[in-house]
Short mmCIF file of C-alpha atoms in Angstrom, two decimals:
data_model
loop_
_atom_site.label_atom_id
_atom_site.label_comp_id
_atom_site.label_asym_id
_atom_site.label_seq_id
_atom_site.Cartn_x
_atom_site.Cartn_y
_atom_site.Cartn_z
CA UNK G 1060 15.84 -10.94 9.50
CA UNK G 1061 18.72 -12.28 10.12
CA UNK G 1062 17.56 -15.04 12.61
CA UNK G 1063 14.66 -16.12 10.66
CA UNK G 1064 17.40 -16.57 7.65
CA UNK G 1065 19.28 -19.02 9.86
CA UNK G 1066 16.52 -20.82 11.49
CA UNK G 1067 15.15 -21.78 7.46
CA UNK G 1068 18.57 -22.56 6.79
CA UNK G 1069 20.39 -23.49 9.53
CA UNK G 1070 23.14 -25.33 7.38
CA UNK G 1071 24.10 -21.88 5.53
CA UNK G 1072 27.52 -20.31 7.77
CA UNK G 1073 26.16 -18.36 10.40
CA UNK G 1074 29.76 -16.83 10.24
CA UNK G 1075 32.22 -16.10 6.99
CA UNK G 1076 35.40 -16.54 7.04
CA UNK G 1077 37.56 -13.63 5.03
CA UNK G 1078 40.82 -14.07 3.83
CA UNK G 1079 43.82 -12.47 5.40
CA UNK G 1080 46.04 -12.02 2.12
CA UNK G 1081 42.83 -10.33 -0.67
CA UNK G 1082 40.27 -9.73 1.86
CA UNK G 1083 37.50 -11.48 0.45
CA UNK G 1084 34.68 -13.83 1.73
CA UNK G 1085 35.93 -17.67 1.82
CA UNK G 1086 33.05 -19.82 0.78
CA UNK G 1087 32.68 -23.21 2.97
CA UNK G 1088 35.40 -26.10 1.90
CA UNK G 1089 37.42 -23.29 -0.31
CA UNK G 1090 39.71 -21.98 2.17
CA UNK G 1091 43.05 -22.94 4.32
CA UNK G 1092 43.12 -22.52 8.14
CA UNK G 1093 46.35 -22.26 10.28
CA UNK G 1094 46.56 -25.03 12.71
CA UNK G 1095 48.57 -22.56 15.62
CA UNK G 1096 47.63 -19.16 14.80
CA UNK G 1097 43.92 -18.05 16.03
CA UNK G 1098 42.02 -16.44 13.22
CA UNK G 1099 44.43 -17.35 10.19
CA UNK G 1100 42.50 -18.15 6.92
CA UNK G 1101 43.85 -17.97 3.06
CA UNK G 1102 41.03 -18.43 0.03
CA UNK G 1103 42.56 -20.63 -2.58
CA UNK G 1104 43.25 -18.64 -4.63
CA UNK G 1105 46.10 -16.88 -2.79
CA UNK G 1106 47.01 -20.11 -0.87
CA UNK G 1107 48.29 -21.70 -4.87
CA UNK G 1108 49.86 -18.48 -5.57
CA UNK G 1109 52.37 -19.18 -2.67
CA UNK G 1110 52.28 -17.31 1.10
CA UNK G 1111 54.36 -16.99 3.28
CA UNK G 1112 53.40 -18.23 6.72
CA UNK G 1113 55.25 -19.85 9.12
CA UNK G 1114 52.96 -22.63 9.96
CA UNK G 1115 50.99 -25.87 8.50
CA UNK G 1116 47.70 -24.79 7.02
CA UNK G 1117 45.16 -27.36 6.63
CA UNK G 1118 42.06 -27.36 4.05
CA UNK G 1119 38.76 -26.06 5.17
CA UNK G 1120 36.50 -29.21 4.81
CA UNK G 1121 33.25 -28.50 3.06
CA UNK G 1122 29.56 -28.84 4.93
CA UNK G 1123 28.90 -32.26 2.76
CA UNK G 1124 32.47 -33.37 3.43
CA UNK G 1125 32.23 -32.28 7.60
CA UNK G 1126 28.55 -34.14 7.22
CA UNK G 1127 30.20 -37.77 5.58
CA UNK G 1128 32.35 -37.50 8.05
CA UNK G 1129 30.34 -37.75 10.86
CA UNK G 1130 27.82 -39.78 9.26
CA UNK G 1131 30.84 -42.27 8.50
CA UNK G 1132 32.06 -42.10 12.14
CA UNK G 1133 28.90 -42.58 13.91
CA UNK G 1134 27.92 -45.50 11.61
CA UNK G 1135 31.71 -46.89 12.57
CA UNK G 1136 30.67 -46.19 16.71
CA UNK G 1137 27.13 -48.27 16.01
CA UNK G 1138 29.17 -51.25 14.08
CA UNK G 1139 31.81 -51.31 16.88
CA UNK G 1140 29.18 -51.49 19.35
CA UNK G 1141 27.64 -54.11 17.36
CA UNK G 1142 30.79 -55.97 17.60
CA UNK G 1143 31.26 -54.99 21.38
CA UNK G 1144 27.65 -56.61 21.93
CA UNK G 1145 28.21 -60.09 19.75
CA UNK G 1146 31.26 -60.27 22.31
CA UNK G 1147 29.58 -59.97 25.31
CA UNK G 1148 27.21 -62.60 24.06
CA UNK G 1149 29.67 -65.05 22.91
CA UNK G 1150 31.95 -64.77 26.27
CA UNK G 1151 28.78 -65.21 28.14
CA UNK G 1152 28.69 -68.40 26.87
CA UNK G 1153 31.95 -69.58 25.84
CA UNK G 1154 33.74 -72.24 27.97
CA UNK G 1155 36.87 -72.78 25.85
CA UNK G 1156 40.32 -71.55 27.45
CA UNK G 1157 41.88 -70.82 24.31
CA UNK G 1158 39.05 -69.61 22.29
CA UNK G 1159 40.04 -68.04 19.13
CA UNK G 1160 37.13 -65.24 19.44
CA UNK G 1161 39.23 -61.81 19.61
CA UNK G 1162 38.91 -60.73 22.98
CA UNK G 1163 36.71 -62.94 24.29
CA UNK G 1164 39.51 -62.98 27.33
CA UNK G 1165 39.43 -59.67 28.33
CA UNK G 1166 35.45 -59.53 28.69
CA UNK G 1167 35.89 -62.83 30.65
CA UNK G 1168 38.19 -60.57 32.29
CA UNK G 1169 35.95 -58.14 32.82
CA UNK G 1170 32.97 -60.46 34.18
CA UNK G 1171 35.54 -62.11 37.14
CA UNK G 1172 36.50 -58.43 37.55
CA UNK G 1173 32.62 -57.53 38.29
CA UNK G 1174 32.40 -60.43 40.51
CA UNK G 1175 35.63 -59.61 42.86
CA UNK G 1176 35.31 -55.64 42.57
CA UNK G 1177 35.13 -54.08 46.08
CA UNK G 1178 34.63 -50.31 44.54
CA UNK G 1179 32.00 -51.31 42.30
CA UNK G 1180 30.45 -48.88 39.50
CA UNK G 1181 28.39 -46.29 42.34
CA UNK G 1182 32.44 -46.33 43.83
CA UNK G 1183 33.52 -45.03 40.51
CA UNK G 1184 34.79 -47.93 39.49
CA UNK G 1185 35.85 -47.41 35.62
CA UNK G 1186 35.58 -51.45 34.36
CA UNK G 1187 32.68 -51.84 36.23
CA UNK G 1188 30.98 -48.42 34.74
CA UNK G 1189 32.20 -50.25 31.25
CA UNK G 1190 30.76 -53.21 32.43
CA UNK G 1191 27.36 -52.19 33.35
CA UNK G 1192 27.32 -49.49 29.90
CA UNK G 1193 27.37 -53.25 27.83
CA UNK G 1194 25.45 -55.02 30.00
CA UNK G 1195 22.43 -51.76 30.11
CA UNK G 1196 22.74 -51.98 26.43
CA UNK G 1197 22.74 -55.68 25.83
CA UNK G 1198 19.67 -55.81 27.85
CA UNK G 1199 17.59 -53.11 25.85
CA UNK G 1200 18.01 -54.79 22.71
CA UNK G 1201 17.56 -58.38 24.36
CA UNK G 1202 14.26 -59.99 23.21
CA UNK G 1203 15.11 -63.86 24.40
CA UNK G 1204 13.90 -64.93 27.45
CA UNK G 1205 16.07 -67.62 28.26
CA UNK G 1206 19.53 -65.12 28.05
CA UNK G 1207 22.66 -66.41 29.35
CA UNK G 1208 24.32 -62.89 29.49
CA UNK G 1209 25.08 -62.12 33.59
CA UNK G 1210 21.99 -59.64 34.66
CA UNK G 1211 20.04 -59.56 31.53
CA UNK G 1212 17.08 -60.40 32.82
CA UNK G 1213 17.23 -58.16 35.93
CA UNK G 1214 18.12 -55.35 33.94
CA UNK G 1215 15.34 -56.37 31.92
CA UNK G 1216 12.87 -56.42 34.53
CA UNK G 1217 14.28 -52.75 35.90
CA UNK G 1218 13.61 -51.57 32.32
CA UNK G 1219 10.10 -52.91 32.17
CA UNK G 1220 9.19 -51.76 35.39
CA UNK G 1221 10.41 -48.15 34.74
CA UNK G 1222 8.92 -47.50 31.94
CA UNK G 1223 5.74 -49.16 34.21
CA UNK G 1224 6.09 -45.97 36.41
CA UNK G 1225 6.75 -43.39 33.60
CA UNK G 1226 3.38 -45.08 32.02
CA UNK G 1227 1.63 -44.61 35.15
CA UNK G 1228 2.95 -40.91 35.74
CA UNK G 1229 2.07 -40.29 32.31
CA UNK G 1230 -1.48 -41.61 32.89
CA UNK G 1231 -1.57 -39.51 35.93
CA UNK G 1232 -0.69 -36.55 34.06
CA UNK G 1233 -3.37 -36.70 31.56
CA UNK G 1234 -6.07 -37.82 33.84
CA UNK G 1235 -5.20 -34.46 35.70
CA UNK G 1236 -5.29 -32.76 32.78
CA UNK G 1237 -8.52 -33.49 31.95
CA UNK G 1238 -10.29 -32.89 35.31
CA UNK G 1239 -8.96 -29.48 35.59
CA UNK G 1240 -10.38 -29.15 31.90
CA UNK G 1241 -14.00 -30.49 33.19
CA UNK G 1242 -13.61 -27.95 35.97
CA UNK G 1243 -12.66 -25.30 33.51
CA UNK G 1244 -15.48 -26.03 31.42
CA UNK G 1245 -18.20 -26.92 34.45
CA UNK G 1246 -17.33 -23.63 35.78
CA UNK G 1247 -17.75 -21.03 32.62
CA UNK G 1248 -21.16 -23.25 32.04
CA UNK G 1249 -22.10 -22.14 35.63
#
């Protein structure tokens, strides 16, 4: 019973907390946790009436708060990444020395580092891995034809013809599928 409770509500606490001082259940985003000591949980309650323990104890965020928090943080990864992307673009294409684009020197950087590299990203490289992560991304989300970002249109081309061969496999797959079904059914007719 209990699994099906948790599979139609798998935000509910699979596990409750109890309090160390009165015993009783914490509720979700009502309760202290010590930062050091394993196991260490005070309800509200007798966290305002004053314990003594001898280390920080930090609030127990709720499910909604834990959930706008990583909502807020991934939408902060996708804008950075947005940012990261513009910046590839715009060093790509930028001739100015002193440009006034933040950073647009250290992807420079990074594009005469790709060139001159000896280890390379399959050498475990780490710039060039960082390198090719933007570049891989850049070129997924690419729709000109005419891009002046280094490799675009190679990695382009690698992307198209992939998902060529996962097309084909998947056709393959199905067409397989079928004939064993028409043998299926050919032979209980028989």
């Amino acid at each position: 019973m209990m699994v099906l409770y948790h599979l139609h509500n798998p935000t509910a606490p699979a596990f409750v907390t109890t309090c160390n001082m009165c015993h009783l259940d914490i509720e979700a985003g009502q309760g202290w946790r010590c930062e050091v000591c394993p196991d260490y949980d005070v309800c509200n309650s007798c966290y305002h009436k004053g314990i003594d323990h001898p280390h920080k104890l930090t609030n127990h965020p709720s499910i909604a708060e834990r959930d706008a928090q990583n909502k807020e943080a991934r939408q902060m990864r996708v804008l950075q990444l947005r940012k990261m992307l513009d910046l590839l673009v715009h060093a790509s294409q930028c001739r100015s020395a002193q440009c006034q684009y933040p950073n647009c020197r250290k992807v420079k950087g990074l594009f005469r580092h790709g060139i001159q590299c000896k280890i390379r990203a399959s050498g475990g490289c780490v710039l060039c891995k960082k390198m090719w992560y933007l570049l891989q991304l850049h070129a997924r989300a690419c729709k000109e034809s005419e891009c002046h970002v280094p490799r675009c249109r190679d990695l382009k081309e690698h992307l198209r013809r992939l998902q060529q061969q996962s097309d084909t496999r998947r056709r393959a797959a199905v067409m397989e599928m079928m004939r064993q079904r028409a043998a299926e059914v050919a032979s209980n007719a028989g």
